Coordinates of C-alpha atoms and ligand atoms in Angstrom, one line a residue:
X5 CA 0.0 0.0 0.0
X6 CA 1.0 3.5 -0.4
X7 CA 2.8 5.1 2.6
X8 CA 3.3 9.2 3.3
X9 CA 5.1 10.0 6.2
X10 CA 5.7 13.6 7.8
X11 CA 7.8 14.5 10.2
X12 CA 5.2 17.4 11.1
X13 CA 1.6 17.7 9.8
X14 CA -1.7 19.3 11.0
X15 CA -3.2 16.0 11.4
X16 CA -3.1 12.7 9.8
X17 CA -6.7 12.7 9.0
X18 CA -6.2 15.8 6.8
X19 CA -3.2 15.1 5.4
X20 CA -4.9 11.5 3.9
X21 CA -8.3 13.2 3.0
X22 CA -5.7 15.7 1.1
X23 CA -3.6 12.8 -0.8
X24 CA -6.9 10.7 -1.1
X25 CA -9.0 13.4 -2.9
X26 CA -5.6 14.0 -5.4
X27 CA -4.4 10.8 -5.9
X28 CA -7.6 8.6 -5.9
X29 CA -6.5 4.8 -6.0
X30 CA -7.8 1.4 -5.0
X31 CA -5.7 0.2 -2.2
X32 CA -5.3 1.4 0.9
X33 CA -3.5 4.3 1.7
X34 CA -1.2 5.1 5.1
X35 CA 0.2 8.4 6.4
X36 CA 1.8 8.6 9.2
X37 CA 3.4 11.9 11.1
X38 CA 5.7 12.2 14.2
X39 CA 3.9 15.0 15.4
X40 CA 1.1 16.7 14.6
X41 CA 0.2 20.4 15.1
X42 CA -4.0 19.8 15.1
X43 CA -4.5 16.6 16.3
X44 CA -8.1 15.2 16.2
X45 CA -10.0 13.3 18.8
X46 CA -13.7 11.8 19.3
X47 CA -16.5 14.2 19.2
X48 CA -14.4 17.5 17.7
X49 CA -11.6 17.6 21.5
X50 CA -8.0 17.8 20.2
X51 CA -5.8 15.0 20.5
X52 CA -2.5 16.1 21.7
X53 CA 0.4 14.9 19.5
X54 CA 3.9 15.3 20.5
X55 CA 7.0 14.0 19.5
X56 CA 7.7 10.2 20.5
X57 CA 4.4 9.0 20.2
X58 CA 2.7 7.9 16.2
X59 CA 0.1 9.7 14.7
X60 CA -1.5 7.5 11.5
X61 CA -4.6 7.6 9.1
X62 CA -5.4 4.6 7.2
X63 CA -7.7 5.6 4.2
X64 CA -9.4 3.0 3.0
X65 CA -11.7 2.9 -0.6
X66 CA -15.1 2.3 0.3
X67 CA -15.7 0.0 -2.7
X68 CA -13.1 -2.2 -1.1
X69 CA -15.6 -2.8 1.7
X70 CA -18.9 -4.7 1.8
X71 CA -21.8 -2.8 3.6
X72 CA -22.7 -5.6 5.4
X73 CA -19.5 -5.3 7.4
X74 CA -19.8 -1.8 8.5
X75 CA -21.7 -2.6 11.6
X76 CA -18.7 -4.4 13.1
X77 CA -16.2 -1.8 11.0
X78 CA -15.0 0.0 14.2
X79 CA -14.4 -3.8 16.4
X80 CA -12.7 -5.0 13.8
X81 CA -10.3 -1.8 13.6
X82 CA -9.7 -2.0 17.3
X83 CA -8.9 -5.7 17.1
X84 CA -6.1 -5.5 14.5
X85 CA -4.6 -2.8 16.4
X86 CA -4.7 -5.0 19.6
X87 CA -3.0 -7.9 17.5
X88 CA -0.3 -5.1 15.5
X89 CA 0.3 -4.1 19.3
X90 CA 0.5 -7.6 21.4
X91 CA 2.8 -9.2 18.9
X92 CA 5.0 -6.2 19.8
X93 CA 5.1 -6.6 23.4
X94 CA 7.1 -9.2 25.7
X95 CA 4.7 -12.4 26.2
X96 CA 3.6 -11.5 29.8
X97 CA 2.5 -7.9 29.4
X98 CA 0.3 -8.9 26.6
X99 CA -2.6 -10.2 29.1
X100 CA -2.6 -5.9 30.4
X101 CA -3.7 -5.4 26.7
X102 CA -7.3 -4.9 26.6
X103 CA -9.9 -2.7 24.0
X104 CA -12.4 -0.5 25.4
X105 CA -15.7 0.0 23.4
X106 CA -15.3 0.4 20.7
X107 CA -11.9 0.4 19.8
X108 CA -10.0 2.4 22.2
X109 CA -6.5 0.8 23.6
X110 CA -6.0 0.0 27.2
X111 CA -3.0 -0.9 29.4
X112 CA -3.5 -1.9 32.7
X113 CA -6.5 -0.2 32.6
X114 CA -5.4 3.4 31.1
X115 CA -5.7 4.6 27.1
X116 CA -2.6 3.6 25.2
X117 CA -4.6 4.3 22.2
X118 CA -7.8 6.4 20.8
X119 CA -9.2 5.7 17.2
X120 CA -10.8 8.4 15.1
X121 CA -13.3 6.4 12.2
X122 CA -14.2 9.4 9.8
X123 CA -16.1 8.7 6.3
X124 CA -16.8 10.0 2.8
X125 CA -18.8 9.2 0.1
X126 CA -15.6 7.7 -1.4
X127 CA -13.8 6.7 1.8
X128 CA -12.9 5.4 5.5
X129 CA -10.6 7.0 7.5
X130 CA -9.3 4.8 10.4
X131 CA -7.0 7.5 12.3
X132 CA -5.0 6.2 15.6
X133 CA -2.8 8.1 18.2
X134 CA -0.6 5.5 19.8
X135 CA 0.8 7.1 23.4
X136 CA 4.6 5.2 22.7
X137 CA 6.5 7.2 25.1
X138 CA 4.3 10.3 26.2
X139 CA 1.0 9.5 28.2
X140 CA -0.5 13.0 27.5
X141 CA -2.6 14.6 30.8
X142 CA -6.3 14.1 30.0
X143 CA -8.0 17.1 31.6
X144 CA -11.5 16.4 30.7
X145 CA -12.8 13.5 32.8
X146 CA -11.5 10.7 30.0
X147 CA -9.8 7.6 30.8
X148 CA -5.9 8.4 32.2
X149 CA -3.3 7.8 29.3
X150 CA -0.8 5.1 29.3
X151 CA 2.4 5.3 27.2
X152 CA 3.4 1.4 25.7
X153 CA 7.3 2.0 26.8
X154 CA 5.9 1.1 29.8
X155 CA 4.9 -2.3 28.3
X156 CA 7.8 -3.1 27.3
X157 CA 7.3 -2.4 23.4
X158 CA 10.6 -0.7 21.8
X159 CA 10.5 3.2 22.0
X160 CA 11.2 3.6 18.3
X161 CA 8.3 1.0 17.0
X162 CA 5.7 3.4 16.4
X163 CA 6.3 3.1 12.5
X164 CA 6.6 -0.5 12.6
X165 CA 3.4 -0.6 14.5
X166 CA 1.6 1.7 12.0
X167 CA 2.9 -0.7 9.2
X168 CA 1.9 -3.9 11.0
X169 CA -1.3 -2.4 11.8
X170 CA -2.3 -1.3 8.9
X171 CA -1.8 -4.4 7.0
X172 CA -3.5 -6.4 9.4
X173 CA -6.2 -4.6 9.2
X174 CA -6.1 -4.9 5.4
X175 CA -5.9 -8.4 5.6
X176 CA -8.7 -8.9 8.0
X177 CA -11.5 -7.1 6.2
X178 CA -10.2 -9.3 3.2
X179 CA -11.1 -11.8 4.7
X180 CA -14.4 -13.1 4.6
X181 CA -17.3 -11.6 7.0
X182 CA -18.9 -12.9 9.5
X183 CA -19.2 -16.5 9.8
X184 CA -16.5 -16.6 8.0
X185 CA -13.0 -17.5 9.0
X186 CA -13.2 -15.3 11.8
X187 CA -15.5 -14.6 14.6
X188 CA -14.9 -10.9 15.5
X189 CA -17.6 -10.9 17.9
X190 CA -16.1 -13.7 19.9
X191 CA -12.8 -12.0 19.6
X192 CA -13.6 -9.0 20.5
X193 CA -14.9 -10.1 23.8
X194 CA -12.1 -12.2 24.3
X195 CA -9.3 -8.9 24.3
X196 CA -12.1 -6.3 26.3
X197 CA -11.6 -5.2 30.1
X198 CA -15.0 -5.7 31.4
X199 CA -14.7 -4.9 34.8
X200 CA -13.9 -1.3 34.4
X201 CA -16.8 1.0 34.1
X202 CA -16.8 3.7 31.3
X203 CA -18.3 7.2 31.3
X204 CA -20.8 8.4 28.8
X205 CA -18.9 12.0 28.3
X206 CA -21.8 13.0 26.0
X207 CA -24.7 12.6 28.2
X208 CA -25.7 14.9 31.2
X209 CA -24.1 14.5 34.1
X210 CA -21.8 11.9 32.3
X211 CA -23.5 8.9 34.1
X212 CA -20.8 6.1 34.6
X213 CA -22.1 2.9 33.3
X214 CA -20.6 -1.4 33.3
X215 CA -20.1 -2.6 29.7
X216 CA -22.6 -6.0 30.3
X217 CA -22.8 -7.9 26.9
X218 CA -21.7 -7.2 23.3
X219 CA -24.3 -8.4 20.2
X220 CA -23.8 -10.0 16.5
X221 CA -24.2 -6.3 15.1
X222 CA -21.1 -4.5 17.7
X223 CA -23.4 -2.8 20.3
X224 CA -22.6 -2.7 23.5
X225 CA -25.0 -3.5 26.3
X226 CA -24.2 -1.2 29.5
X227 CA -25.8 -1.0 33.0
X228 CA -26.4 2.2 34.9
X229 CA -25.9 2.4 38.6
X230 CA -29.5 2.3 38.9
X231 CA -29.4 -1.0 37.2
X232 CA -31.4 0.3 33.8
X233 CA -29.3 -1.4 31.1
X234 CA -29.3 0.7 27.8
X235 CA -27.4 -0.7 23.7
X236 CA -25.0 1.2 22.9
X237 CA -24.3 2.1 19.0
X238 CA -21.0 3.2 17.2
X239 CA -22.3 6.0 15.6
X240 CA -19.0 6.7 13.7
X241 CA -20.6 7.2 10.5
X242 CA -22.8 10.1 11.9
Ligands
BTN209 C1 -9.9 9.6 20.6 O1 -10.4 10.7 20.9 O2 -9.7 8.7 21.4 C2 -9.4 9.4 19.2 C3 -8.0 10.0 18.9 C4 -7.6 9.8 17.5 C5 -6.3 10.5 17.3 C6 -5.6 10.2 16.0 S1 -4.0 10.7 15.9 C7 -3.9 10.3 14.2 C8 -5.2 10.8 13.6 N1 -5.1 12.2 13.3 C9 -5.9 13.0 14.1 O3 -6.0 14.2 14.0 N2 -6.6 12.2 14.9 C10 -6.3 10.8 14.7

């Protein structure tokens, strides 16, 4: 696949929205940056980029991807980072590895990764911060940052990971969907922390909520402190 790499950028996302609209192609395309100057995050909060960690955007054609496979889109993101990233890291640490819904990256417990899933008429945008040897402060009630260094994974991988990652994740949506040779549901599960409770940061009074159950289409039951149990949906297309 095609591969751009800045030193500096605005932010990966931009930068492979730019070279996708210019250069339209069918394979995927990756651009990665070491820092970037307007980092992204969930829901429009900046994602804080400095040198040492890897900033990457993975555009992807959307002919090259069945509809039928966009419900489980963003697991199946998370779990090729989660395999890019354990195969990385010294045997014992691997069992600290754990996705949060959908596809964030824990270790022991703390983000070592956030995912930004963007779309166009023409494309997906898979865009990952990996914290390799910065754990950026998180002021605004999100999960504490974790840096990978800590792990044990090699403080110059970043690019390696973005390249393993990135062709994982091409080979597993080649692969056929569900029901298929893989079970991404069942995997999914298997590499989630479910005993830590999550925050829903867009709701009032961001109610903290236990991730419960996870279906055939990606949505996450969760259960409130008053025991109401609500679905959650991805709405990463929105
Ligand atoms: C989150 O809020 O958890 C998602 C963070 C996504 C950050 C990555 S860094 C590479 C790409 N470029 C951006 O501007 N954002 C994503």
């Amino acid at each position: 696949m095609k591969h751009l790499h800045f030193d500096s950028v605005d932010s990966t996302m931009e930068a492979a929205r730019r070279e996708a609209s210019a250069s339209p192609g069918n394979d995927f395309l990756l651009v990665t940056s070491e820092v970037q100057t307007g980092g992204r995050g969930t829901r429009g909060r900046p994602w804080h980029s400095p040198r040492g960690n890897i900033y990457l955007t993975i555009a992807i054609p959307r002919t090259l991807i069945s509809s039928d496979r966009l419900s489980l889109f963003p697991l199946e993101t998370g779990l090729a980072l989660w395999e890019s990233t354990a195969a990385l890291l010294p045997p014992a640490a691997r069992d600290g590895l754990r996705l949060k819904w959908p596809n964030d990256l824990l270790w022991e417990g703390r983000k070592a990764a956030g995912m930004l899933l963007e779309a166009t008429s023409e494309h997906l945008f898979v865009g990952v911060g990996i914290n390799l040897v910065e754990a950026p402060e998180v002021v605004d009630g999100g999960t504490p940052s974790a840096r990978l260094s800590d792990a044990g994974i090699g403080e110059d991988a970043g690019l390696a990971l973005a390249k393993s990652f990135s062709g994982n994740l091409r080979d597993l949506l080649m692969l056929p969907a569900l029901g298929g040779a893989r079970n991404t549901v069942e995997e999914w599960r298997a590499r989630a922390l479910w005993t830590k409770s999550l925050r829903l940061r867009d709701r009032p009074a961001r109610p903290e909520v236990y991730p419960v159950d996870l279906n055939a289409e990606g949505h996450l039951k969760v259960r409130f402190a008053d025991g109401r149990e609500e679905w959650l949906v991805s709405e990463y297309l929105a």
